[in-house]
PDB file of C-alpha atoms and ligand atoms in Angstrom:
ATOM      1  CA  UNK P   1      42.921 105.887  70.749  1.00  0.00           C
ATOM      2  CA  UNK P   2      39.097 106.072  70.803  1.00  0.00           C
ATOM      3  CA  UNK P   3      37.804 105.302  74.278  1.00  0.00           C
ATOM      4  CA  UNK P   4      34.008 105.288  74.710  1.00  0.00           C
ATOM      5  CA  UNK P   5      33.049 104.484  78.303  1.00  0.00           C
ATOM      6  CA  UNK P   6      29.247 104.414  78.231  1.00  0.00           C
ATOM      7  CA  UNK P   7      27.076 102.001  76.230  1.00  0.00           C
ATOM      8  CA  UNK P   8      24.068  99.712  76.571  1.00  0.00           C
ATOM      9  CA  UNK P   9      23.164  96.243  75.276  1.00  0.00           C
ATOM     10  CA  UNK P  10      20.044  94.080  75.252  1.00  0.00           C
ATOM     11  CA  UNK P  11      20.985  93.101  78.827  1.00  0.00           C
ATOM     12  CA  UNK P  12      19.229  96.391  79.663  1.00  0.00           C
ATOM     13  CA  UNK P  13      17.600  98.836  77.259  1.00  0.00           C
ATOM     14  CA  UNK P  14      20.078  98.756  74.376  1.00  0.00           C
ATOM     15  CA  UNK P  15      18.945  97.386  71.029  1.00  0.00           C
ATOM     16  CA  UNK P  16      22.108  95.445  70.112  1.00  0.00           C
ATOM     17  CA  UNK P  17      23.136  92.123  71.626  1.00  0.00           C
ATOM     18  CA  UNK P  18      26.483  92.413  73.466  1.00  0.00           C
ATOM     19  CA  UNK P  19      28.320  90.690  70.620  1.00  0.00           C
ATOM     20  CA  UNK P  20      26.665  92.925  68.041  1.00  0.00           C
ATOM     21  CA  UNK P  21      27.620  95.978  70.080  1.00  0.00           C
ATOM     22  CA  UNK P  22      31.261  94.850  70.115  1.00  0.00           C
ATOM     23  CA  UNK P  23      31.211  94.474  66.322  1.00  0.00           C
ATOM     24  CA  UNK P  24      29.587  97.894  65.891  1.00  0.00           C
ATOM     25  CA  UNK P  25      32.169  99.482  68.202  1.00  0.00           C
ATOM     26  CA  UNK P  26      35.076  97.925  66.324  1.00  0.00           C
ATOM     27  CA  UNK P  27      33.508  99.095  63.036  1.00  0.00           C
ATOM     28  CA  UNK P  28      33.298 102.612  64.489  1.00  0.00           C
ATOM     29  CA  UNK P  29      37.046 102.483  65.155  1.00  0.00           C
ATOM     30  CA  UNK P  30      36.719 102.289  68.928  1.00  0.00           C
ATOM     31  CA  UNK P  31      39.670 100.841  70.848  1.00  0.00           C
ATOM     32  CA  UNK P  32      38.137 100.608  74.322  1.00  0.00           C
ATOM     33  CA  UNK P  33      34.405 100.265  74.991  1.00  0.00           C
ATOM     34  CA  UNK P  34      32.825 100.475  78.434  1.00  0.00           C
ATOM     35  CA  UNK P  35      29.735  98.252  78.583  1.00  0.00           C
ATOM     36  CA  UNK P  36      27.520  99.940  81.170  1.00  0.00           C
ATOM     37  CA  UNK P  37      24.030  98.473  81.260  1.00  0.00           C
ATOM     38  CA  UNK P  38      21.448  99.762  83.727  1.00  0.00           C
ATOM     39  CA  UNK P  39      21.809  97.847  87.018  1.00  0.00           C
ATOM     40  CA  UNK P  40      23.221  94.696  85.409  1.00  0.00           C
ATOM     41  CA  UNK P  41      26.567  93.231  84.344  1.00  0.00           C
ATOM     42  CA  UNK P  42      24.983  90.450  82.277  1.00  0.00           C
ATOM     43  CA  UNK P  43      26.143  91.739  78.886  1.00  0.00           C
ATOM     44  CA  UNK P  44      29.831  92.093  79.673  1.00  0.00           C
ATOM     45  CA  UNK P  45      31.150  88.574  79.191  1.00  0.00           C
ATOM     46  CA  UNK P  46      29.472  88.115  75.794  1.00  0.00           C
ATOM     47  CA  UNK P  47      30.839  91.473  74.640  1.00  0.00           C
ATOM     48  CA  UNK P  48      34.315  90.403  75.798  1.00  0.00           C
ATOM     49  CA  UNK P  49      34.100  87.105  73.964  1.00  0.00           C
ATOM     50  CA  UNK P  50      33.314  88.877  70.695  1.00  0.00           C
ATOM     51  CA  UNK P  51      35.901  91.596  71.349  1.00  0.00           C
ATOM     52  CA  UNK P  52      38.535  88.852  71.616  1.00  0.00           C
ATOM     53  CA  UNK P  53      38.094  88.303  67.891  1.00  0.00           C
ATOM     54  CA  UNK P  54      38.301  92.015  67.159  1.00  0.00           C
ATOM     55  CA  UNK P  55      40.722  94.832  67.768  1.00  0.00           C
ATOM     56  CA  UNK P  56      38.678  95.948  70.768  1.00  0.00           C
ATOM     57  CA  UNK P  57      39.047  96.024  74.539  1.00  0.00           C
ATOM     58  CA  UNK P  58      35.957  95.828  76.750  1.00  0.00           C
ATOM     59  CA  UNK P  59      36.012  97.648  80.084  1.00  0.00           C
ATOM     60  CA  UNK P  60      33.584  96.028  82.527  1.00  0.00           C
ATOM     61  CA  UNK P  61      31.002  98.513  83.704  1.00  0.00           C
ATOM     62  CA  UNK P  62      27.520  99.258  84.984  1.00  0.00           C
ATOM     63  CA  UNK P  63      25.203 102.272  85.264  1.00  0.00           C
ATOM     64  CA  UNK P  64      23.415 102.248  88.612  1.00  0.00           C
ATOM     65  CA  UNK P  65      20.225 104.264  89.143  1.00  0.00           C
ATOM     66  CA  UNK P  66      20.188 105.739  92.649  1.00  0.00           C
ATOM     67  CA  UNK P  67      19.310 108.795  94.718  1.00  0.00           C
ATOM     68  CA  UNK P  68      21.262 111.571  96.383  1.00  0.00           C
ATOM     69  CA  UNK P  69      19.482 114.169  98.518  1.00  0.00           C
ATOM     70  CA  UNK P  70      16.210 112.846  97.126  1.00  0.00           C
ATOM     71  CA  UNK P  71      17.138 113.378  93.477  1.00  0.00           C
ATOM     72  CA  UNK P  72      17.613 110.472  91.047  1.00  0.00           C
ATOM     73  CA  UNK P  73      21.079 110.272  89.538  1.00  0.00           C
ATOM     74  CA  UNK P  74      23.001 107.642  87.577  1.00  0.00           C
ATOM     75  CA  UNK P  75      26.417 106.425  88.649  1.00  0.00           C
ATOM     76  CA  UNK P  76      28.726 104.538  86.328  1.00  0.00           C
ATOM     77  CA  UNK P  77      30.908 101.822  87.798  1.00  0.00           C
ATOM     78  CA  UNK P  78      33.902 101.590  85.457  1.00  0.00           C
ATOM     79  CA  UNK P  79      36.531  98.879  85.594  1.00  0.00           C
ATOM     80  CA  UNK P  80      34.466  96.600  87.786  1.00  0.00           C
ATOM     81  CA  UNK P  81      34.999  92.866  87.970  1.00  0.00           C
ATOM     82  CA  UNK P  82      31.584  91.477  87.043  1.00  0.00           C
ATOM     83  CA  UNK P  83      32.338  88.325  89.028  1.00  0.00           C
ATOM     84  CA  UNK P  84      33.232  90.159  92.263  1.00  0.00           C
ATOM     85  CA  UNK P  85      32.018  88.586  95.506  1.00  0.00           C
ATOM     86  CA  UNK P  86      28.629  89.846  96.607  1.00  0.00           C
ATOM     87  CA  UNK P  87      27.926  91.798  93.431  1.00  0.00           C
ATOM     88  CA  UNK P  88      25.418  89.296  92.012  1.00  0.00           C
ATOM     89  CA  UNK P  89      23.338  89.274  95.226  1.00  0.00           C
ATOM     90  CA  UNK P  90      23.251  93.064  95.331  1.00  0.00           C
ATOM     91  CA  UNK P  91      22.225  93.320  91.677  1.00  0.00           C
ATOM     92  CA  UNK P  92      19.547  90.661  92.121  1.00  0.00           C
ATOM     93  CA  UNK P  93      17.809  93.012  94.599  1.00  0.00           C
ATOM     94  CA  UNK P  94      17.807  95.726  91.946  1.00  0.00           C
ATOM     95  CA  UNK P  95      16.463  93.285  89.316  1.00  0.00           C
ATOM     96  CA  UNK P  96      13.633  92.191  91.631  1.00  0.00           C
ATOM     97  CA  UNK P  97      12.754  95.838  92.275  1.00  0.00           C
ATOM     98  CA  UNK P  98      12.758  96.537  88.533  1.00  0.00           C
ATOM     99  CA  UNK P  99      10.337  93.682  87.834  1.00  0.00           C
ATOM    100  CA  UNK P 100       8.044  94.901  90.611  1.00  0.00           C
ATOM    101  CA  UNK P 101       8.141  98.467  89.270  1.00  0.00           C
ATOM    102  CA  UNK P 102       7.519  97.198  85.743  1.00  0.00           C
ATOM    103  CA  UNK P 103       4.404  95.266  86.835  1.00  0.00           C
ATOM    104  CA  UNK P 104       3.132  98.355  88.673  1.00  0.00           C
ATOM    105  CA  UNK P 105       3.571 100.449  85.509  1.00  0.00           C
ATOM    106  CA  UNK P 106       1.649  97.903  83.437  1.00  0.00           C
ATOM    107  CA  UNK P 107      -1.143  97.992  86.048  1.00  0.00           C
ATOM    108  CA  UNK P 108      -1.287 101.787  85.931  1.00  0.00           C
ATOM    109  CA  UNK P 109      -1.570 101.600  82.156  1.00  0.00           C
ATOM    110  CA  UNK P 110      -4.350  99.005  82.412  1.00  0.00           C
ATOM    111  CA  UNK P 111      -6.234 101.395  84.717  1.00  0.00           C
ATOM    112  CA  UNK P 112      -5.974 103.934  81.903  1.00  0.00           C
ATOM    113  CA  UNK P 113      -7.382 101.422  79.441  1.00  0.00           C
ATOM    114  CA  UNK P 114      -4.018 100.712  77.853  1.00  0.00           C
ATOM    115  CA  UNK P 115      -3.503  96.953  77.867  1.00  0.00           C
ATOM    116  CA  UNK P 116      -0.050  95.355  77.650  1.00  0.00           C
ATOM    117  CA  UNK P 117       0.989  91.757  78.223  1.00  0.00           C
ATOM    118  CA  UNK P 118       3.435  92.026  81.118  1.00  0.00           C
ATOM    119  CA  UNK P 119       4.535  88.383  80.943  1.00  0.00           C
ATOM    120  CA  UNK P 120       5.243  88.575  77.237  1.00  0.00           C
ATOM    121  CA  UNK P 121       7.406  91.679  77.689  1.00  0.00           C
ATOM    122  CA  UNK P 122       9.289  90.120  80.600  1.00  0.00           C
ATOM    123  CA  UNK P 123       9.870  86.925  78.639  1.00  0.00           C
ATOM    124  CA  UNK P 124      11.447  88.861  75.787  1.00  0.00           C
ATOM    125  CA  UNK P 125      13.636  90.970  78.103  1.00  0.00           C
ATOM    126  CA  UNK P 126      17.082  89.593  78.833  1.00  0.00           C
ATOM    127  CA  UNK P 127      17.960  91.005  82.252  1.00  0.00           C
ATOM    128  CA  UNK P 128      17.195  94.537  83.321  1.00  0.00           C
ATOM    129  CA  UNK P 129      13.654  95.632  82.456  1.00  0.00           C
ATOM    130  CA  UNK P 130      12.835  99.333  82.352  1.00  0.00           C
ATOM    131  CA  UNK P 131      10.638 102.068  80.988  1.00  0.00           C
ATOM    132  CA  UNK P 132      12.104 101.745  77.469  1.00  0.00           C
ATOM    133  CA  UNK P 133      10.717  98.193  77.284  1.00  0.00           C
ATOM    134  CA  UNK P 134       7.280  99.533  78.198  1.00  0.00           C
ATOM    135  CA  UNK P 135       7.675 102.283  75.609  1.00  0.00           C
ATOM    136  CA  UNK P 136       8.551  99.780  72.882  1.00  0.00           C
ATOM    137  CA  UNK P 137       5.576  97.593  73.798  1.00  0.00           C
ATOM    138  CA  UNK P 138       3.306 100.652  73.648  1.00  0.00           C
ATOM    139  CA  UNK P 139       4.509 101.327  70.108  1.00  0.00           C
ATOM    140  CA  UNK P 140       4.128  97.700  69.078  1.00  0.00           C
ATOM    141  CA  UNK P 141       0.550  97.613  70.399  1.00  0.00           C
ATOM    142  CA  UNK P 142      -0.215 100.790  68.490  1.00  0.00           C
ATOM    143  CA  UNK P 143      -0.888 102.947  71.561  1.00  0.00           C
ATOM    144  CA  UNK P 144       1.788 105.518  70.701  1.00  0.00           C
ATOM    145  CA  UNK P 145       3.783 106.382  67.599  1.00  0.00           C
ATOM    146  CA  UNK P 146       7.225 106.906  69.162  1.00  0.00           C
ATOM    147  CA  UNK P 147       9.403 106.373  72.238  1.00  0.00           C
ATOM    148  CA  UNK P 148       9.200 110.093  72.798  1.00  0.00           C
ATOM    149  CA  UNK P 149       5.402 110.004  72.832  1.00  0.00           C
ATOM    150  CA  UNK P 150       5.402 107.029  75.225  1.00  0.00           C
ATOM    151  CA  UNK P 151       7.528 108.925  77.757  1.00  0.00           C
ATOM    152  CA  UNK P 152       5.712 112.191  77.179  1.00  0.00           C
ATOM    153  CA  UNK P 153       2.213 110.766  77.605  1.00  0.00           C
ATOM    154  CA  UNK P 154       2.770 108.013  80.144  1.00  0.00           C
ATOM    155  CA  UNK P 155       6.234 107.257  81.466  1.00  0.00           C
ATOM    156  CA  UNK P 156       8.040 110.437  82.454  1.00  0.00           C
ATOM    157  CA  UNK P 157       7.985 111.464  86.099  1.00  0.00           C
ATOM    158  CA  UNK P 158       4.672 113.192  86.739  1.00  0.00           C
ATOM    159  CA  UNK P 159       2.878 111.290  83.962  1.00  0.00           C
ATOM    160  CA  UNK P 160       0.083 108.820  84.771  1.00  0.00           C
ATOM    161  CA  UNK P 161       2.016 105.542  84.449  1.00  0.00           C
ATOM    162  CA  UNK P 162       5.121 106.754  86.295  1.00  0.00           C
ATOM    163  CA  UNK P 163       6.057 104.571  89.265  1.00  0.00           C
ATOM    164  CA  UNK P 164       8.818 105.448  91.735  1.00  0.00           C
ATOM    165  CA  UNK P 165      11.882 103.258  91.583  1.00  0.00           C
ATOM    166  CA  UNK P 166      13.676 101.476  94.427  1.00  0.00           C
ATOM    167  CA  UNK P 167      15.337 104.081  96.653  1.00  0.00           C
ATOM    168  CA  UNK P 168      18.977 103.039  96.481  1.00  0.00           C
ATOM    169  CA  UNK P 169      21.281 105.601  98.116  1.00  0.00           C
ATOM    170  CA  UNK P 170      24.164 106.856  95.967  1.00  0.00           C
ATOM    171  CA  UNK P 171      26.557 106.143  98.823  1.00  0.00           C
ATOM    172  CA  UNK P 172      25.610 102.461  98.744  1.00  0.00           C
ATOM    173  CA  UNK P 173      25.973 102.284  94.964  1.00  0.00           C
ATOM    174  CA  UNK P 174      29.440 103.848  95.229  1.00  0.00           C
ATOM    175  CA  UNK P 175      30.478 101.398  97.960  1.00  0.00           C
ATOM    176  CA  UNK P 176      29.323  98.437  95.860  1.00  0.00           C
ATOM    177  CA  UNK P 177      31.236  99.702  92.824  1.00  0.00           C
ATOM    178  CA  UNK P 178      34.429 100.086  94.865  1.00  0.00           C
ATOM    179  CA  UNK P 179      33.951  96.617  96.343  1.00  0.00           C
ATOM    180  CA  UNK P 180      33.821  95.275  92.768  1.00  0.00           C
ATOM    181  CA  UNK P 181      37.142  96.983  91.949  1.00  0.00           C
ATOM    182  CA  UNK P 182      35.764  99.846  89.871  1.00  0.00           C
ATOM    183  CA  UNK P 183      35.620 103.620  90.060  1.00  0.00           C
ATOM    184  CA  UNK P 184      32.344 105.502  90.570  1.00  0.00           C
ATOM    185  CA  UNK P 185      31.646 108.221  88.024  1.00  0.00           C
ATOM    186  CA  UNK P 186      28.499 110.335  87.945  1.00  0.00           C
ATOM    187  CA  UNK P 187      26.847 109.780  84.545  1.00  0.00           C
ATOM    188  CA  UNK P 188      25.677 112.830  82.565  1.00  0.00           C
ATOM    189  CA  UNK P 189      25.621 115.188  85.601  1.00  0.00           C
ATOM    190  CA  UNK P 190      24.486 118.015  83.335  1.00  0.00           C
ATOM    191  CA  UNK P 191      21.424 116.089  82.163  1.00  0.00           C
ATOM    192  CA  UNK P 192      20.461 114.490  85.487  1.00  0.00           C
ATOM    193  CA  UNK P 193      21.781 115.877  88.743  1.00  0.00           C
ATOM    194  CA  UNK P 194      22.486 119.068  90.616  1.00  0.00           C
ATOM    195  CA  UNK P 195      25.942 120.590  90.600  1.00  0.00           C
ATOM    196  CA  UNK P 196      25.522 121.614  94.242  1.00  0.00           C
ATOM    197  CA  UNK P 197      25.311 117.901  95.141  1.00  0.00           C
ATOM    198  CA  UNK P 198      28.756 117.113  93.752  1.00  0.00           C
ATOM    199  CA  UNK P 199      30.745 117.907  96.934  1.00  0.00           C
ATOM    200  CA  UNK P 200      28.490 115.582  98.943  1.00  0.00           C
ATOM    201  CA  UNK P 201      28.914 112.843  96.372  1.00  0.00           C
ATOM    202  CA  UNK P 202      32.680 113.249  96.526  1.00  0.00           C
ATOM    203  CA  UNK P 203      32.414 112.908 100.283  1.00  0.00           C
ATOM    204  CA  UNK P 204      30.456 109.678  99.660  1.00  0.00           C
ATOM    205  CA  UNK P 205      33.345 108.382  97.544  1.00  0.00           C
ATOM    206  CA  UNK P 206      32.606 109.575  94.020  1.00  0.00           C
ATOM    207  CA  UNK P 207      35.717 109.306  91.822  1.00  0.00           C
ATOM    208  CA  UNK P 208      34.763 111.175  88.695  1.00  0.00           C
ATOM    209  CA  UNK P 209      32.352 112.980  86.425  1.00  0.00           C
ATOM    210  CA  UNK P 210      31.216 112.050  82.943  1.00  0.00           C
ATOM    211  CA  UNK P 211      31.908 115.493  81.498  1.00  0.00           C
ATOM    212  CA  UNK P 212      31.710 114.408  77.869  1.00  0.00           C
ATOM    213  CA  UNK P 213      28.202 113.201  77.073  1.00  0.00           C
ATOM    214  CA  UNK P 214      25.923 113.819  74.067  1.00  0.00           C
ATOM    215  CA  UNK P 215      23.436 115.753  76.206  1.00  0.00           C
ATOM    216  CA  UNK P 216      26.059 118.148  77.590  1.00  0.00           C
ATOM    217  CA  UNK P 217      26.605 121.620  76.218  1.00  0.00           C
ATOM    218  CA  UNK P 218      30.162 122.944  75.929  1.00  0.00           C
ATOM    219  CA  UNK P 219      29.507 125.140  78.973  1.00  0.00           C
ATOM    220  CA  UNK P 220      28.391 122.127  81.045  1.00  0.00           C
ATOM    221  CA  UNK P 221      31.556 120.320  80.030  1.00  0.00           C
ATOM    222  CA  UNK P 222      33.605 123.307  81.183  1.00  0.00           C
ATOM    223  CA  UNK P 223      31.864 123.373  84.571  1.00  0.00           C
ATOM    224  CA  UNK P 224      32.699 119.716  85.187  1.00  0.00           C
ATOM    225  CA  UNK P 225      36.307 120.256  84.189  1.00  0.00           C
ATOM    226  CA  UNK P 226      36.483 122.927  86.903  1.00  0.00           C
ATOM    227  CA  UNK P 227      34.875 120.612  89.469  1.00  0.00           C
ATOM    228  CA  UNK P 228      37.381 117.935  88.548  1.00  0.00           C
ATOM    229  CA  UNK P 229      40.286 120.275  89.220  1.00  0.00           C
ATOM    230  CA  UNK P 230      38.874 121.431  92.515  1.00  0.00           C
ATOM    231  CA  UNK P 231      37.981 117.963  93.845  1.00  0.00           C
ATOM    232  CA  UNK P 232      40.658 115.847  92.145  1.00  0.00           C
ATOM    233  CA  UNK P 233      38.148 113.913  90.072  1.00  0.00           C
ATOM    234  CA  UNK P 234      38.485 111.791  86.958  1.00  0.00           C
ATOM    235  CA  UNK P 235      36.822 113.041  83.789  1.00  0.00           C
ATOM    236  CA  UNK P 236      35.273 110.501  81.462  1.00  0.00           C
ATOM    237  CA  UNK P 237      33.330 110.559  78.236  1.00  0.00           C
ATOM    238  CA  UNK P 238      30.988 108.169  76.508  1.00  0.00           C
ATOM    239  CA  UNK P 239      28.286 108.043  73.885  1.00  0.00           C
ATOM    240  CA  UNK P 240      25.538 106.424  76.020  1.00  0.00           C
ATOM    241  CA  UNK P 241      24.818 104.430  72.869  1.00  0.00           C
ATOM    242  CA  UNK P 242      21.564 102.420  73.038  1.00  0.00           C
ATOM    243  CA  UNK P 243      21.246 101.533  69.332  1.00  0.00           C
ATOM    244  CA  UNK P 244      20.305 103.535  66.289  1.00  0.00           C
ATOM    245  CA  UNK P 245      16.568 103.594  66.884  1.00  0.00           C
ATOM    246  CA  UNK P 246      16.354 103.881  70.665  1.00  0.00           C
ATOM    247  CA  UNK P 247      14.569 107.202  71.003  1.00  0.00           C
ATOM    248  CA  UNK P 248      17.694 109.127  71.892  1.00  0.00           C
ATOM    249  CA  UNK P 249      19.997 108.563  68.981  1.00  0.00           C
ATOM    250  CA  UNK P 250      23.702 108.866  69.704  1.00  0.00           C
ATOM    251  CA  UNK P 251      26.644 107.519  67.733  1.00  0.00           C
ATOM    252  CA  UNK P 252      29.270 105.150  69.125  1.00  0.00           C
ATOM    253  CA  UNK P 253      32.366 107.256  69.742  1.00  0.00           C
ATOM    254  CA  UNK P 254      30.363 110.494  69.701  1.00  0.00           C
ATOM    255  CA  UNK P 255      31.843 111.368  73.104  1.00  0.00           C
ATOM    256  CA  UNK P 256      35.078 109.830  74.312  1.00  0.00           C
ATOM    257  CA  UNK P 257      37.549 109.675  77.198  1.00  0.00           C
ATOM    258  CA  UNK P 258      41.063 111.126  76.844  1.00  0.00           C
ATOM    259  CA  UNK P 259      43.858 108.566  76.970  1.00  0.00           C
ATOM    260  CA  UNK P 260      45.480 110.237  79.993  1.00  0.00           C
ATOM    261  CA  UNK P 261      42.137 110.179  81.819  1.00  0.00           C
ATOM    262  CA  UNK P 262      41.753 106.502  80.990  1.00  0.00           C
ATOM    263  CA  UNK P 263      45.204 105.781  82.417  1.00  0.00           C
ATOM    264  CA  UNK P 264      44.303 107.726  85.576  1.00  0.00           C
ATOM    265  CA  UNK P 265      41.070 105.764  85.793  1.00  0.00           C
ATOM    266  CA  UNK P 266      42.868 102.443  85.649  1.00  0.00           C
ATOM    267  CA  UNK P 267      45.331 103.621  88.266  1.00  0.00           C
ATOM    268  CA  UNK P 268      42.511 104.646  90.548  1.00  0.00           C
ATOM    269  CA  UNK P 269      40.827 101.253  90.076  1.00  0.00           C
ATOM    270  CA  UNK P 270      43.971  99.704  91.503  1.00  0.00           C
ATOM    271  CA  UNK P 271      43.254 101.502  94.796  1.00  0.00           C
ATOM    272  CA  UNK P 272      40.056  99.533  95.130  1.00  0.00           C
ATOM    273  CA  UNK P 273      41.416  96.217  93.952  1.00  0.00           C
ATOM    274  CA  UNK P 274      44.067  95.853  96.674  1.00  0.00           C
TER     275      UNK P 274
HETATM  276  P1  LIG N   1      14.276 103.270  83.833  1.00  0.00           P
HETATM  277  O1  LIG N   1      15.628 102.955  84.384  1.00  0.00           O
HETATM  278  O2  LIG N   1      13.409 102.078  83.678  1.00  0.00           O
HETATM  279  O3  LIG N   1      13.604 104.376  84.613  1.00  0.00           O
HETATM  280  O4  LIG N   1      14.472 103.813  82.342  1.00  0.00           O
HETATM  281  C1  LIG N   1      15.326 104.913  82.130  1.00  0.00           C
HETATM  282  C2  LIG N   1      15.918 104.861  80.729  1.00  0.00           C
HETATM  283  O5  LIG N   1      14.936 105.223  79.795  1.00  0.00           O
HETATM  284  C3  LIG N   1      17.027 105.871  80.545  1.00  0.00           C
HETATM  285  O6  LIG N   1      18.256 105.342  80.872  1.00  0.00           O
HETATM  286  C4  LIG N   1      16.979 106.165  79.068  1.00  0.00           C
HETATM  287  O7  LIG N   1      17.752 105.221  78.372  1.00  0.00           O
HETATM  288  C5  LIG N   1      15.522 105.951  78.729  1.00  0.00           C
HETATM  289  N1  LIG N   1      14.784 107.201  78.612  1.00  0.00           N
HETATM  290  C6  LIG N   1      14.378 108.026  79.594  1.00  0.00           C
HETATM  291  N2  LIG N   1      13.656 109.061  79.097  1.00  0.00           N
HETATM  292  C7  LIG N   1      13.618 108.879  77.754  1.00  0.00           C
HETATM  293  C8  LIG N   1      13.024 109.596  76.660  1.00  0.00           C
HETATM  294  N3  LIG N   1      12.321 110.710  76.863  1.00  0.00           N
HETATM  295  N4  LIG N   1      13.216 109.108  75.429  1.00  0.00           N
HETATM  296  C9  LIG N   1      13.917 107.987  75.232  1.00  0.00           C
HETATM  297  N5  LIG N   1      14.485 107.271  76.195  1.00  0.00           N
HETATM  298  C10 LIG N   1      14.348 107.698  77.454  1.00  0.00           C
HETATM  299 FE1  LIG N   2      19.003 103.700  79.075  1.00  0.00          FE
HETATM  300 FE1  LIG N   3      21.844 107.354  82.343  1.00  0.00          FE
HETATM  301 ZN1  LIG N   4      23.315 105.191  79.951  1.00  0.00          ZN
END
């Protein structure tokens, strides 16, 4: 069983449409794919529809950007029901904040003499707009040569076009994930996060850690396995696939979730679905 529980579609900053992602996952031999777009569930149903024709199961998911002790982290909601009561209203707030942040970034760039057409970018974005969309527009307009250069010159924290995001508390994100019947798993804690924050996140309801991620070293993976033992946490893995030419190239199935862990995850979801 190949179980990849972290991927992105054109509903956020992935390059493949949800249906195309499902086809690519099936081609890669994946049995279960978690569709986890940034702050949106809009890609899930289309991925499911295509998966119905393939030998593939889609696990409903999301990757929520939030803050804990002032530091930005990402929390995966795995096994969520994308139609859960109240979820759409909550996510609409995050979408509105993303559009506002996006417009502020385009204004900062204009102040630097770098002109982009905000409306055109928004019109060609399906749901969840983010820095990668700005980066791609910067390439298209000839201002930079690569995604890496766009982040390095303009978009990374501390660079001139960086704009703070909406300050969603991790605790709230975790509560919303549970209310939608999913488990809350900290995404790539070794790439974004502080290990010393993990106990506080567990106290806030965190269910697991994404120990297996392309940006994790073997030693990071080992640390999270120890945390999982100590705090009774799930361990998941996923490729964080965004497409083949998305700046950070990963392969579908590059990191996966063990079958036993996946069973434990589904069991834990049942706690929240009662
Ligand atoms: P946002 O949520 O709008 O702040 O955008 C964050 C997303 O941008 C991340 O989830 C990554 O997919 C992508 N990203 C961040 N830094 C880089 C980078 N240096 N190169 C490529 N993609 C990046
Ligand atoms: Fe992303
Ligand atoms: Fe992430
Ligand atoms: Zn991701």
